[in-house]
JSON list of C-alpha atoms in Angstrom, two decimals:
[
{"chain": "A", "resi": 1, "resn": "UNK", "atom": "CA", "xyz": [4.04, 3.28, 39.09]},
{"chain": "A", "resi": 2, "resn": "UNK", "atom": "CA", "xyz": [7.03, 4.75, 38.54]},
{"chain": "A", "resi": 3, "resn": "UNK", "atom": "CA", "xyz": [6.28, 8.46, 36.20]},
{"chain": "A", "resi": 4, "resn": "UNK", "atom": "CA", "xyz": [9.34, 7.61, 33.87]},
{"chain": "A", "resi": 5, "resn": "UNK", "atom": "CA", "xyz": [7.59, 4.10, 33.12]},
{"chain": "A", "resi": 6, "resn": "UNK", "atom": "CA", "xyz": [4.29, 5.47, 32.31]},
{"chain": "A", "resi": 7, "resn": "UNK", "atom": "CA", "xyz": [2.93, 5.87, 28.65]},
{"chain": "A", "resi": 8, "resn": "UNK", "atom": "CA", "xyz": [3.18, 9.24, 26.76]},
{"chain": "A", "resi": 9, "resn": "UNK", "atom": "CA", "xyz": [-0.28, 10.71, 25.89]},
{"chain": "A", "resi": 10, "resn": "UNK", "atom": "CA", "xyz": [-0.62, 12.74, 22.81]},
{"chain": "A", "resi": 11, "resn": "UNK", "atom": "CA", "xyz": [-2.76, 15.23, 22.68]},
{"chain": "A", "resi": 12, "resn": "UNK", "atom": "CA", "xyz": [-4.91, 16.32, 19.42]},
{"chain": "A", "resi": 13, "resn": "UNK", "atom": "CA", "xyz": [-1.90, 18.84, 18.25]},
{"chain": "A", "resi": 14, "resn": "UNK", "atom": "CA", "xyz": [0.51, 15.99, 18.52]},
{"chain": "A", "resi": 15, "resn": "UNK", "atom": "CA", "xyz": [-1.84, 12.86, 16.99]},
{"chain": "A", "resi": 16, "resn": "UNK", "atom": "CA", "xyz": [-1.64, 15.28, 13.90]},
{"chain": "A", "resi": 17, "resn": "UNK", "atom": "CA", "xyz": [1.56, 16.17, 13.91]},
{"chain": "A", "resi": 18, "resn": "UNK", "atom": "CA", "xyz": [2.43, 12.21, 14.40]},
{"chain": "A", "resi": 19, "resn": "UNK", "atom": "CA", "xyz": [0.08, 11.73, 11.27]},
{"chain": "A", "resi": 20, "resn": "UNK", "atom": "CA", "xyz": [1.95, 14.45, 8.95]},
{"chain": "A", "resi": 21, "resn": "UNK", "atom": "CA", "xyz": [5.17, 12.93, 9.27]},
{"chain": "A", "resi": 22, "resn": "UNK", "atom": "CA", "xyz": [4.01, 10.08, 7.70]},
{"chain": "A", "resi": 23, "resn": "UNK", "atom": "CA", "xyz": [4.07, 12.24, 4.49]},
{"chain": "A", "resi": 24, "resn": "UNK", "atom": "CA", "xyz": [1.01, 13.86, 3.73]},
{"chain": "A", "resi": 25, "resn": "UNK", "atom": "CA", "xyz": [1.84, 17.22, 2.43]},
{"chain": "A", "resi": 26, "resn": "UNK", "atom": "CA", "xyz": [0.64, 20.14, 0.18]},
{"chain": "A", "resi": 27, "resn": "UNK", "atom": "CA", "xyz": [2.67, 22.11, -2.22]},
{"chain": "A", "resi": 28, "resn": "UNK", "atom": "CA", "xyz": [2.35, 25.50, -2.70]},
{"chain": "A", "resi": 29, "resn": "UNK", "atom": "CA", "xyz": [1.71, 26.82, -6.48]},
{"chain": "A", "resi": 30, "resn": "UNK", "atom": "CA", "xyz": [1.53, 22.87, -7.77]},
{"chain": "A", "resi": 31, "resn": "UNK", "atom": "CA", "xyz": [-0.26, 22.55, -11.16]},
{"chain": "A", "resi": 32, "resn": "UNK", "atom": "CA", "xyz": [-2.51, 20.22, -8.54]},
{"chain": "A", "resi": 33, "resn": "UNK", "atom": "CA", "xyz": [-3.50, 20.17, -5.08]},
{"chain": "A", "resi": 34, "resn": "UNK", "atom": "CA", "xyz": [-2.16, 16.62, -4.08]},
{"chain": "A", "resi": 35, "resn": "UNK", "atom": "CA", "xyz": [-1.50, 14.69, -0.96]},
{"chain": "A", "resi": 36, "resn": "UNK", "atom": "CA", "xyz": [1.80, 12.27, -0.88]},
{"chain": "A", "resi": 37, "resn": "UNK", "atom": "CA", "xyz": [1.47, 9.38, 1.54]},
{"chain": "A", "resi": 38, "resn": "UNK", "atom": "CA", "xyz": [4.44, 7.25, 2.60]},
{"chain": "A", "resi": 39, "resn": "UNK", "atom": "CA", "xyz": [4.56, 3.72, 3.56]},
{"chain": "A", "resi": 40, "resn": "UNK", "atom": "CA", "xyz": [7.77, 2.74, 4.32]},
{"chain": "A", "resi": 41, "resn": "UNK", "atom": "CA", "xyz": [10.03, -0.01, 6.71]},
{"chain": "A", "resi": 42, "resn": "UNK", "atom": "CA", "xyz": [7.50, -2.73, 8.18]},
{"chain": "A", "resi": 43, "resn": "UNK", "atom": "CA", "xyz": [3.57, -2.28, 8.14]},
{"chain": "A", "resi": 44, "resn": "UNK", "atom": "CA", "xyz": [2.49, -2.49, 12.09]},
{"chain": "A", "resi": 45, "resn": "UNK", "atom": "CA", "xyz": [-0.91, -3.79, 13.27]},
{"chain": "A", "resi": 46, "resn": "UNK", "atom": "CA", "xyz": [-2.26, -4.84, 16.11]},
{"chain": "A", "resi": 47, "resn": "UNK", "atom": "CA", "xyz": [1.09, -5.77, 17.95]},
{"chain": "A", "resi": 48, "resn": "UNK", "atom": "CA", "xyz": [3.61, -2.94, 18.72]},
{"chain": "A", "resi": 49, "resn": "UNK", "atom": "CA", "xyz": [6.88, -3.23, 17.00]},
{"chain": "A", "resi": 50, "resn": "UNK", "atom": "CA", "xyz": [10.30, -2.57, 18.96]},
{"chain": "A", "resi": 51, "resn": "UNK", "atom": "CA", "xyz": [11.14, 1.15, 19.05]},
{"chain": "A", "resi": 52, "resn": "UNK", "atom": "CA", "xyz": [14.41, 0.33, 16.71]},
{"chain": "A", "resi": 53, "resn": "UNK", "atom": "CA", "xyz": [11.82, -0.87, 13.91]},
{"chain": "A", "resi": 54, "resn": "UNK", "atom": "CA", "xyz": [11.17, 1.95, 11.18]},
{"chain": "A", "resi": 55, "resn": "UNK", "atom": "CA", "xyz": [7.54, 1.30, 10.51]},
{"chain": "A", "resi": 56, "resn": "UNK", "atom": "CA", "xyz": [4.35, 2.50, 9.25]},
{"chain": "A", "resi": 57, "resn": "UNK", "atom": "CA", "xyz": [1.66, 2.01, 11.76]},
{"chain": "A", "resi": 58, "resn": "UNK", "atom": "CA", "xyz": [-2.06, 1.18, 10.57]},
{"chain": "A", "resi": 59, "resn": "UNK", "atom": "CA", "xyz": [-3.61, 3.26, 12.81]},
{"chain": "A", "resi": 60, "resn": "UNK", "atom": "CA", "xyz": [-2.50, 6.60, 11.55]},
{"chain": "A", "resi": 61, "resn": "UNK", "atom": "CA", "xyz": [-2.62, 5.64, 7.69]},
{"chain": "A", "resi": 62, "resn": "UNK", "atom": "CA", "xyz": [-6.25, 4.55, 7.94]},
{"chain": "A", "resi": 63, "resn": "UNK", "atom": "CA", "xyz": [-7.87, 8.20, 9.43]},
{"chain": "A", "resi": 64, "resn": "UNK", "atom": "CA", "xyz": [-5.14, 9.87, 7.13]},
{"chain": "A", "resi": 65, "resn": "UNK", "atom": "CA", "xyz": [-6.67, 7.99, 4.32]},
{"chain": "A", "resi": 66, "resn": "UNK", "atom": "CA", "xyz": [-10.17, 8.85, 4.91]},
{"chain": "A", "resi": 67, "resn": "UNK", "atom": "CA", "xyz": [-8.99, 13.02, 5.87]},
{"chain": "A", "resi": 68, "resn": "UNK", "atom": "CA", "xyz": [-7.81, 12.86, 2.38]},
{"chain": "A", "resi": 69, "resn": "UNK", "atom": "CA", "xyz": [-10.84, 11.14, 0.54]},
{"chain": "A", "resi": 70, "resn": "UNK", "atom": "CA", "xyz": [-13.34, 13.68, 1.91]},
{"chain": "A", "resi": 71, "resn": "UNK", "atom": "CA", "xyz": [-10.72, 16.61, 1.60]},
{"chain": "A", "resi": 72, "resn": "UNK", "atom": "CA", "xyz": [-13.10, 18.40, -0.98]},
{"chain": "A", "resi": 73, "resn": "UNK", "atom": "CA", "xyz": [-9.36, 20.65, -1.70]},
{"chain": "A", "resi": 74, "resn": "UNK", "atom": "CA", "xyz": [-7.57, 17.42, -2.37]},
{"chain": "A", "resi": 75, "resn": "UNK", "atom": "CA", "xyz": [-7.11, 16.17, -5.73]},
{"chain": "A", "resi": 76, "resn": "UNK", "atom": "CA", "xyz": [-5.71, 12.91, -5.78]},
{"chain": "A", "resi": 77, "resn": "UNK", "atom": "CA", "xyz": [-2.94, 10.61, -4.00]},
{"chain": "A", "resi": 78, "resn": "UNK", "atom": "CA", "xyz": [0.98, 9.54, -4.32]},
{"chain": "A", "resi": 79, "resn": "UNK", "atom": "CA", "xyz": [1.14, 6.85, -2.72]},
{"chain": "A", "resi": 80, "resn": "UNK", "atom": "CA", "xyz": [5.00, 6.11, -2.03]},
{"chain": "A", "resi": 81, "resn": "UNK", "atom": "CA", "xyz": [6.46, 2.97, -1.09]},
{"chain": "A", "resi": 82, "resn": "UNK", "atom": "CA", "xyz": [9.76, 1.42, 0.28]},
{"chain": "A", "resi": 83, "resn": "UNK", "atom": "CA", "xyz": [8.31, -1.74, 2.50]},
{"chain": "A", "resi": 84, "resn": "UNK", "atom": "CA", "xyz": [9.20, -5.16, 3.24]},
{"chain": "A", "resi": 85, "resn": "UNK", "atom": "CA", "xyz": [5.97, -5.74, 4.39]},
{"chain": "A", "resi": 86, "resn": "UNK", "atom": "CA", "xyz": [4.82, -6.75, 7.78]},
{"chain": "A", "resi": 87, "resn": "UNK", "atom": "CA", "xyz": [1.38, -7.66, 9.28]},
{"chain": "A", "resi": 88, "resn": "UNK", "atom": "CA", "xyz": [-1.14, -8.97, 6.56]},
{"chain": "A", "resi": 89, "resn": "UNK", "atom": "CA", "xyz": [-4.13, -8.02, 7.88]},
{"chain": "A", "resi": 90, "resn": "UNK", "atom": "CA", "xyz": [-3.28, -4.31, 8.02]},
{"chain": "A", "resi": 91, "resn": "UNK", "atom": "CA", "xyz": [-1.29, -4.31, 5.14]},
{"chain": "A", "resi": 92, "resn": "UNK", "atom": "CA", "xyz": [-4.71, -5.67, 3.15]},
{"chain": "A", "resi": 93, "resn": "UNK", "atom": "CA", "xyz": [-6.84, -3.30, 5.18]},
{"chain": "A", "resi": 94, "resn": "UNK", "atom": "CA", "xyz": [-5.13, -0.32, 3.89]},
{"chain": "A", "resi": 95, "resn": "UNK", "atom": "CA", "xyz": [-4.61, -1.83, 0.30]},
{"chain": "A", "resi": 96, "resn": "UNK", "atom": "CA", "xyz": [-8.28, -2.27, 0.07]},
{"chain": "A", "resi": 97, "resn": "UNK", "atom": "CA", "xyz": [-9.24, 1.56, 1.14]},
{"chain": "A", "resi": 98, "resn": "UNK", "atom": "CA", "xyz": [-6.47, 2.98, -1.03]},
{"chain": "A", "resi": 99, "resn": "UNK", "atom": "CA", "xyz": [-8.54, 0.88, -3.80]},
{"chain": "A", "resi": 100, "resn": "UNK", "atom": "CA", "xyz": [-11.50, 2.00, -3.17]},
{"chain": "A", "resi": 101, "resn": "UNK", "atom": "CA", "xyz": [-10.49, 6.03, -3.04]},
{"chain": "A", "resi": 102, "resn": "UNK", "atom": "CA", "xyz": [-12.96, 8.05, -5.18]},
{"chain": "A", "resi": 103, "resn": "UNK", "atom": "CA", "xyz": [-9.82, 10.49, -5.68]},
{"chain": "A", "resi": 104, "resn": "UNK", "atom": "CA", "xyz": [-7.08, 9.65, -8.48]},
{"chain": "A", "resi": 105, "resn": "UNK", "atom": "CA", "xyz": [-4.43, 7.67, -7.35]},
{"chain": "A", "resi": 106, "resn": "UNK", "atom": "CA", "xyz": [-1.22, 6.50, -8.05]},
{"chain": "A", "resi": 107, "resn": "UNK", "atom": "CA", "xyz": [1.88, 4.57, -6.36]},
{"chain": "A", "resi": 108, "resn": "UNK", "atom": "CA", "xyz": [5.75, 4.57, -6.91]},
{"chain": "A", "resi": 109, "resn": "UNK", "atom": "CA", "xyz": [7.83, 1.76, -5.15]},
{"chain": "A", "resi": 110, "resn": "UNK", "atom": "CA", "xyz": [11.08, 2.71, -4.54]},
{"chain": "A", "resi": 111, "resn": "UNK", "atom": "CA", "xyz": [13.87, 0.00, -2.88]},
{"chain": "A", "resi": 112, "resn": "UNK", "atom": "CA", "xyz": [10.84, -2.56, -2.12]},
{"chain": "A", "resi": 113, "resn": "UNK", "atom": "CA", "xyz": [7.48, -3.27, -2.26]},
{"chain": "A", "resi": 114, "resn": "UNK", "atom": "CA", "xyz": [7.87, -6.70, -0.86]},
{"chain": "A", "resi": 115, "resn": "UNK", "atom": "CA", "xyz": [5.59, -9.15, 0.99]},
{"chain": "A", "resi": 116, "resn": "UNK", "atom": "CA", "xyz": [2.18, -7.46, 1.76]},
{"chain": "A", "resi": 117, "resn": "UNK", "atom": "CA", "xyz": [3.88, -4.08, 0.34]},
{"chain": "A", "resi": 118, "resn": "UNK", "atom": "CA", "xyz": [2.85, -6.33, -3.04]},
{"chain": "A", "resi": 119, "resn": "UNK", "atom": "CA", "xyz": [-0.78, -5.63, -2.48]},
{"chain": "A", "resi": 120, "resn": "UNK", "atom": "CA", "xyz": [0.04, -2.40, -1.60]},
{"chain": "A", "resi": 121, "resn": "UNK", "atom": "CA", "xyz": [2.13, -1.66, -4.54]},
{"chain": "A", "resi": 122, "resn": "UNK", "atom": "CA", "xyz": [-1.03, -2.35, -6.87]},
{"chain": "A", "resi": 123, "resn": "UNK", "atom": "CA", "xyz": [-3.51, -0.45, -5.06]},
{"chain": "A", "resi": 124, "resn": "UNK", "atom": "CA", "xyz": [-3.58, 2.87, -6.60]},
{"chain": "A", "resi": 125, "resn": "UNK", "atom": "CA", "xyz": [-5.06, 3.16, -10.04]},
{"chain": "A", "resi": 126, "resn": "UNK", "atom": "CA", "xyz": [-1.61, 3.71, -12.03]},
{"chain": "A", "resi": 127, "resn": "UNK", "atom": "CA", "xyz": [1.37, 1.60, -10.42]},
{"chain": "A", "resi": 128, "resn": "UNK", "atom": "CA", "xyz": [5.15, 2.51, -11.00]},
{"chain": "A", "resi": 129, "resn": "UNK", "atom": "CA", "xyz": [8.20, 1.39, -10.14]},
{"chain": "A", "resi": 130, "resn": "UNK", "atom": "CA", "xyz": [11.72, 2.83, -10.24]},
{"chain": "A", "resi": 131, "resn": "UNK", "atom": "CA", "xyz": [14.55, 0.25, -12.04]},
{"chain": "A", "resi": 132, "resn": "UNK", "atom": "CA", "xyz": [16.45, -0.55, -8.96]},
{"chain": "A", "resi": 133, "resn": "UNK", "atom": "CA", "xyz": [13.69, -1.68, -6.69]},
{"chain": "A", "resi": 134, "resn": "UNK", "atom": "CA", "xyz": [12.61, -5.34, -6.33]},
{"chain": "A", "resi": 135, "resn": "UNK", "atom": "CA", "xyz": [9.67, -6.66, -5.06]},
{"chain": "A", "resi": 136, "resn": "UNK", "atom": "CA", "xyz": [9.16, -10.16, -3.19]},
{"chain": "A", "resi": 137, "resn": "UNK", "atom": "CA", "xyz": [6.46, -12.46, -3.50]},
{"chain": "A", "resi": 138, "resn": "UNK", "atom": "CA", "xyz": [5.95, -15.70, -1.14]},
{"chain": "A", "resi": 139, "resn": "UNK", "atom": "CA", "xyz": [3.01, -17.19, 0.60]},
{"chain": "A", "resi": 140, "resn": "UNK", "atom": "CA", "xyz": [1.52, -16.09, 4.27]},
{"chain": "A", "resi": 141, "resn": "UNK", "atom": "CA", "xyz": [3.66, -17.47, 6.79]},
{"chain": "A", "resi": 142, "resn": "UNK", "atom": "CA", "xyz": [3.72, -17.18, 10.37]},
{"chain": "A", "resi": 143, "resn": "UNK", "atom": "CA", "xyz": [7.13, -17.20, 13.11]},
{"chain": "A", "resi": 144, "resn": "UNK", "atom": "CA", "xyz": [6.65, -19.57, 16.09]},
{"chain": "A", "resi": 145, "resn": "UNK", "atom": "CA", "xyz": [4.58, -22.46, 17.38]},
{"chain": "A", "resi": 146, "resn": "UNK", "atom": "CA", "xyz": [1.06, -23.00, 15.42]},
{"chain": "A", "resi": 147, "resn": "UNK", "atom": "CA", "xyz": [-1.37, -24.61, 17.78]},
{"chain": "A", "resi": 148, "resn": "UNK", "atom": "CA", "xyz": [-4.87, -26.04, 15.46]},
{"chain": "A", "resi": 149, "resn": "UNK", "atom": "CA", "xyz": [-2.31, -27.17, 12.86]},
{"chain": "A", "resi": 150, "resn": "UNK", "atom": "CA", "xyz": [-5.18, -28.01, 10.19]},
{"chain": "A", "resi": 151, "resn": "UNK", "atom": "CA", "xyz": [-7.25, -25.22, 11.16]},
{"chain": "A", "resi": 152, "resn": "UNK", "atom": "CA", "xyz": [-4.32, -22.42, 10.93]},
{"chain": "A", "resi": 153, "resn": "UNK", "atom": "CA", "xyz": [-3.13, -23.87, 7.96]},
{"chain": "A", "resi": 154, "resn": "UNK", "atom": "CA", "xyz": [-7.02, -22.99, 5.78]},
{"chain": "A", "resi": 155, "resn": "UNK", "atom": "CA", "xyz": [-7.34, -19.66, 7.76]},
{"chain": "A", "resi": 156, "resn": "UNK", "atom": "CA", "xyz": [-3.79, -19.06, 5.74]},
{"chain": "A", "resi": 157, "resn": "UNK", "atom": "CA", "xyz": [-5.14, -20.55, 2.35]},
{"chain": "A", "resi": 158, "resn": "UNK", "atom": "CA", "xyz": [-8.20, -18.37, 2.67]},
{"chain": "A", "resi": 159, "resn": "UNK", "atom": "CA", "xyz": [-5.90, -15.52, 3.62]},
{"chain": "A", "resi": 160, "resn": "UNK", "atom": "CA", "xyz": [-3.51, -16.17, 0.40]},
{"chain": "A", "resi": 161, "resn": "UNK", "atom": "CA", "xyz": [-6.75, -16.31, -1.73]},
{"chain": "A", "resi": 162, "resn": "UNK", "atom": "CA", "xyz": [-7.51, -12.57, -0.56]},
{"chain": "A", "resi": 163, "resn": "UNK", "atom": "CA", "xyz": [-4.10, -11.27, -1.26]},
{"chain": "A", "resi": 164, "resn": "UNK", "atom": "CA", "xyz": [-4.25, -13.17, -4.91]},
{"chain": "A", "resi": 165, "resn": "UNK", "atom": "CA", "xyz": [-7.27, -12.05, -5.75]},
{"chain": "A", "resi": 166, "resn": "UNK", "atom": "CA", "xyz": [-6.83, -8.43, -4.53]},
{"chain": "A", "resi": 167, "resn": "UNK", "atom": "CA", "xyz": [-3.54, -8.62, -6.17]},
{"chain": "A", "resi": 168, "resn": "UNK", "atom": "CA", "xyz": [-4.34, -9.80, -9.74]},
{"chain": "A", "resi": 169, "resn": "UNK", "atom": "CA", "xyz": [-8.10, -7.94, -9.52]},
{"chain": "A", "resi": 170, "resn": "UNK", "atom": "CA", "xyz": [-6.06, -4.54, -9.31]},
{"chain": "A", "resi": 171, "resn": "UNK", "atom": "CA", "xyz": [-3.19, -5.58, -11.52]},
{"chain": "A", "resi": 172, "resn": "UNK", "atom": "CA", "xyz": [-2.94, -7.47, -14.85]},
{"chain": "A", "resi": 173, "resn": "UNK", "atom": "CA", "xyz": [-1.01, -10.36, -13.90]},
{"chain": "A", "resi": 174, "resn": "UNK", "atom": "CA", "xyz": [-3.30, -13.44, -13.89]},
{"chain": "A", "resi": 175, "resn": "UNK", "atom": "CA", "xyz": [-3.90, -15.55, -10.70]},
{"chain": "A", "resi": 176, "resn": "UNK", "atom": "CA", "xyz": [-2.09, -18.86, -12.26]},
{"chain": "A", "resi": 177, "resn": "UNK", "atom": "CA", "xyz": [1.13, -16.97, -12.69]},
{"chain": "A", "resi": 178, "resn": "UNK", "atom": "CA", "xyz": [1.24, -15.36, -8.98]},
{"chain": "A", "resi": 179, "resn": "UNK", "atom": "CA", "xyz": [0.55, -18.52, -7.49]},
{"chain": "A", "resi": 180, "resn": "UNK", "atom": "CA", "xyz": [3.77, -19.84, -10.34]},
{"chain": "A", "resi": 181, "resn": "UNK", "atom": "CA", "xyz": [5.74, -16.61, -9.17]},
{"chain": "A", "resi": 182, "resn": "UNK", "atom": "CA", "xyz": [4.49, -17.32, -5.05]},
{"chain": "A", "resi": 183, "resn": "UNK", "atom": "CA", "xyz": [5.50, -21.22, -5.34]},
{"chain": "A", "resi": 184, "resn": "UNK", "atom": "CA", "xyz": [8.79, -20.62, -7.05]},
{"chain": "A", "resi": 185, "resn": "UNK", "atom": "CA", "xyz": [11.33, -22.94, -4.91]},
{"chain": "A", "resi": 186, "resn": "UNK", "atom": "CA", "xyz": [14.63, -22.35, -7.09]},
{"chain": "A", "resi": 187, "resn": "UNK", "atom": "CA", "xyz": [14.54, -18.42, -6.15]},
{"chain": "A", "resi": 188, "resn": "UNK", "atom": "CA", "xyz": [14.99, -17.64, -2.66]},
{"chain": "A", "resi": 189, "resn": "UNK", "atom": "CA", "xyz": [17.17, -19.16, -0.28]},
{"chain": "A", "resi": 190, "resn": "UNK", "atom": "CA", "xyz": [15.75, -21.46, 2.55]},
{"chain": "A", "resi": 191, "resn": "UNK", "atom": "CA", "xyz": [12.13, -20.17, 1.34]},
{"chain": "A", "resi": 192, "resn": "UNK", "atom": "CA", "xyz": [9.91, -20.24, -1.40]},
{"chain": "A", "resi": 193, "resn": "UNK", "atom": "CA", "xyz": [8.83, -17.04, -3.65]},
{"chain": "A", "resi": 194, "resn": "UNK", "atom": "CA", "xyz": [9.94, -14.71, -6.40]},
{"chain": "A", "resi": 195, "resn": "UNK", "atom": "CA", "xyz": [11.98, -11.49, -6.36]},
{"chain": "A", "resi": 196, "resn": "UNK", "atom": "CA", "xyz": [11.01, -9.36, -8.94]},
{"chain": "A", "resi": 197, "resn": "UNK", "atom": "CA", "xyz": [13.33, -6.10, -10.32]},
{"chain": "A", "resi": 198, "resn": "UNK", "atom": "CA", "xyz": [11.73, -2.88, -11.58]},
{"chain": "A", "resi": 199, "resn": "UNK", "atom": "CA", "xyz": [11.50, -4.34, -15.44]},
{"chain": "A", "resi": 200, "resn": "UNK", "atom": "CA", "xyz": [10.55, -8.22, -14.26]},
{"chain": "A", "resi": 201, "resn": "UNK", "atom": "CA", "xyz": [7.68, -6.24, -12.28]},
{"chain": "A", "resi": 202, "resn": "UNK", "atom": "CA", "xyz": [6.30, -4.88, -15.09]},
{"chain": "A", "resi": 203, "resn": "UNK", "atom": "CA", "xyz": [6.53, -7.19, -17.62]},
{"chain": "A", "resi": 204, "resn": "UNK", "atom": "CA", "xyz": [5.01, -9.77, -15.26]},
{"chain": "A", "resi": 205, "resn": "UNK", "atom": "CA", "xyz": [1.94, -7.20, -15.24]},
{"chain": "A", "resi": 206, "resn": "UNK", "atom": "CA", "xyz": [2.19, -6.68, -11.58]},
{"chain": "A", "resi": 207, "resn": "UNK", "atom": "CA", "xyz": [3.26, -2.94, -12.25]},
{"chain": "A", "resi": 208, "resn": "UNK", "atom": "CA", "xyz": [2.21, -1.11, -14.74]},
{"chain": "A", "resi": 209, "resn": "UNK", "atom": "CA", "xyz": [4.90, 1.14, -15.91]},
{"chain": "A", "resi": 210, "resn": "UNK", "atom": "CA", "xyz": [9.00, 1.91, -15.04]},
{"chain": "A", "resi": 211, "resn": "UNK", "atom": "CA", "xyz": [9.57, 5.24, -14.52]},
{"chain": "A", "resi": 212, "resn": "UNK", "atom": "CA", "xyz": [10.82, 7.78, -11.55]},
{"chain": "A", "resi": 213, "resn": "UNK", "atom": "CA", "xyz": [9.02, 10.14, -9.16]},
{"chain": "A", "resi": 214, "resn": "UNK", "atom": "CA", "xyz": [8.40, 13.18, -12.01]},
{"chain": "A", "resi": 215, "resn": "UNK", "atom": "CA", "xyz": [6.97, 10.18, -14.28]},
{"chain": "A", "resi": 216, "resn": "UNK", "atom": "CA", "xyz": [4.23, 9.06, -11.18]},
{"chain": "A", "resi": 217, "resn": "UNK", "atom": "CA", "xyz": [3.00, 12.79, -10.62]},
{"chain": "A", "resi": 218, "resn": "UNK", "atom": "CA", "xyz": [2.57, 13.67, -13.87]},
{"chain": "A", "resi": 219, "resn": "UNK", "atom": "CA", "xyz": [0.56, 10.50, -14.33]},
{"chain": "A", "resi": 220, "resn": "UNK", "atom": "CA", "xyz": [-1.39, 11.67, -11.35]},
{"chain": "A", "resi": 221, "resn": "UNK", "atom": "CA", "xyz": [-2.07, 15.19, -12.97]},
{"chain": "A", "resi": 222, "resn": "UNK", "atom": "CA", "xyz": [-2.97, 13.34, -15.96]},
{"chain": "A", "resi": 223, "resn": "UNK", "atom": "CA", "xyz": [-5.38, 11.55, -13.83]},
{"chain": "A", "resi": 224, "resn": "UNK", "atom": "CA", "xyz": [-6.50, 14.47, -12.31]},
{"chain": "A", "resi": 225, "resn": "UNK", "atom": "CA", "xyz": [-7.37, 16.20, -15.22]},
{"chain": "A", "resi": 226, "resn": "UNK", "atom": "CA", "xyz": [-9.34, 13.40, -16.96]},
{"chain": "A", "resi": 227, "resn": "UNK", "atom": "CA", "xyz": [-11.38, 13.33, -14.12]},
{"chain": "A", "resi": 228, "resn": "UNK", "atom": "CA", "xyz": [-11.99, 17.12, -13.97]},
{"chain": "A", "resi": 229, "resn": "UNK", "atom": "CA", "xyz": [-13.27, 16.47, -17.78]},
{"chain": "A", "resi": 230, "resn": "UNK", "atom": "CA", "xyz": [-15.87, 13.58, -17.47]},
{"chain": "A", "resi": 231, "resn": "UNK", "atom": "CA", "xyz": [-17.04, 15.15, -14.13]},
{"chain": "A", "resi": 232, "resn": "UNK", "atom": "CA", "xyz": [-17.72, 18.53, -15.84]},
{"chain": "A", "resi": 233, "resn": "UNK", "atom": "CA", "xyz": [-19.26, 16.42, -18.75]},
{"chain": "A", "resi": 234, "resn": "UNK", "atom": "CA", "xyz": [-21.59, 14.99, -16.46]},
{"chain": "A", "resi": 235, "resn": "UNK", "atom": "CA", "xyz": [-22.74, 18.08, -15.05]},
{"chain": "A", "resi": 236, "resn": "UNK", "atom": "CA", "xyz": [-23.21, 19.36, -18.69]},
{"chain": "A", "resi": 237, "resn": "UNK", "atom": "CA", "xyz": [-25.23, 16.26, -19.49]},
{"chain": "A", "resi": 238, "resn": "UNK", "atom": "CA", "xyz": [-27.21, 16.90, -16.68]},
{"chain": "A", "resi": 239, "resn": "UNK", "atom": "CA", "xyz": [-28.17, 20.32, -17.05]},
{"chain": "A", "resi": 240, "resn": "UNK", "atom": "CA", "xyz": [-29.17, 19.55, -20.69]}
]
């Protein structure tokens, strides 16, 4: 085999080097010790994307995810988003740890949260969303031949009944209106689905507030601190 065609191996110093650009850093003299986590271009699973794809691959957000949740320096999470989505099953798989973070957490979608980047978007416990970004929501679909036509088509209604329920479970939009919002065919051209701006996104109860980048960490120290409060009332509690 020719040595030019051969795969690159990366060793341990490079794996986390690969796994910090994906934006988990630590500011010095921060009222909080937080970790920022970005998920941006297309979420990539179990099938590599072309190099001229920006995208976010599972693989490294999942062990970033669980460095940061047993981090005992680590505070909480910013989750920051500008997706337009990509495979499901990853996309859901790191939705549904994000969720499940003992840690405070909070997301911002900036640009897009569109597609899986929906479940995404609602993850955290606090969900914001800048004016200018939009969001798209549209059943599971799939690019090619389908072979099994009956059988592929419930394996996607089961699938959509995942991402509704994960989606209005973490959010306060009910599941009637994102199926409403998912069916829409007077939206989207040559497609069915719903593009949402910053203020639809909220009102809809998807998001939970409007508001920048200096609005979502200060929600997240606000988070933070509550936190530090009941957990040191516990310990009171206890000791009485």
């Amino acid at each position: 085999m020719d040595e030019q065609n051969e795969p690159l191996e990366l060793d341990d110093n490079e794996q986390r080097d690969e796994i910090t650009d994906t934006g988990i850093t630590a500011a010095e003299n921060a009222r909080h010790n937080i970790r920022c986590l970005t998920i941006i271009g297309q979420i990539e699973g179990h099938y590599v994307l072309p190099a001229t794809n920006k995208t976010t691959k599972y693989e490294h957000i999942i062990p970033a995810l669980v460095t940061i949740e047993e981090d005992s320096s680590v505070e909480g999470l910013l989750v920051v988003l500008n997706t337009v989505g990509g495979d499901v099953e990853a996309g859901l798989a790191i939705a549904e740890l994000i969720s499940g973070m003992s840690k405070p957490t909070v997301s911002i979608v900036l640009g897009g949260g569109h597609s899986i980047g929906v479940p995404l978007s609602v993850s955290a416990n606090r969900s914001f969303i800048v004016p200018s970004a939009t969001m798209t929501i549209h059943p599971v679909r799939i690019n090619g031949m389908t072979l099994g036509v009956p059988q592929t088509m419930r394996y996607f209604e089961r699938m959509q009944d995942r991402i509704t329920a994960f989606v209005t479970s973490n959010s306060r939009i009910s599941p009637e209106r994102f199926k409403e919002l998912m069916l829409e065919r007077d939206e989207l051209v040559m497609d069915i689905g719903t593009v949402l701006d910053g203020k639809s996104a909220v009102k809809e109860g998807l998001i939970d507030s409007l508001g920048s980048l200096s609005d979502a960490v200060n929600c997240l120290y606000d988070l933070i601190e509550k936190k530090g409060e009941n957990d040191n009332g516990k310990t009171e509690n206890t000791k009485q």
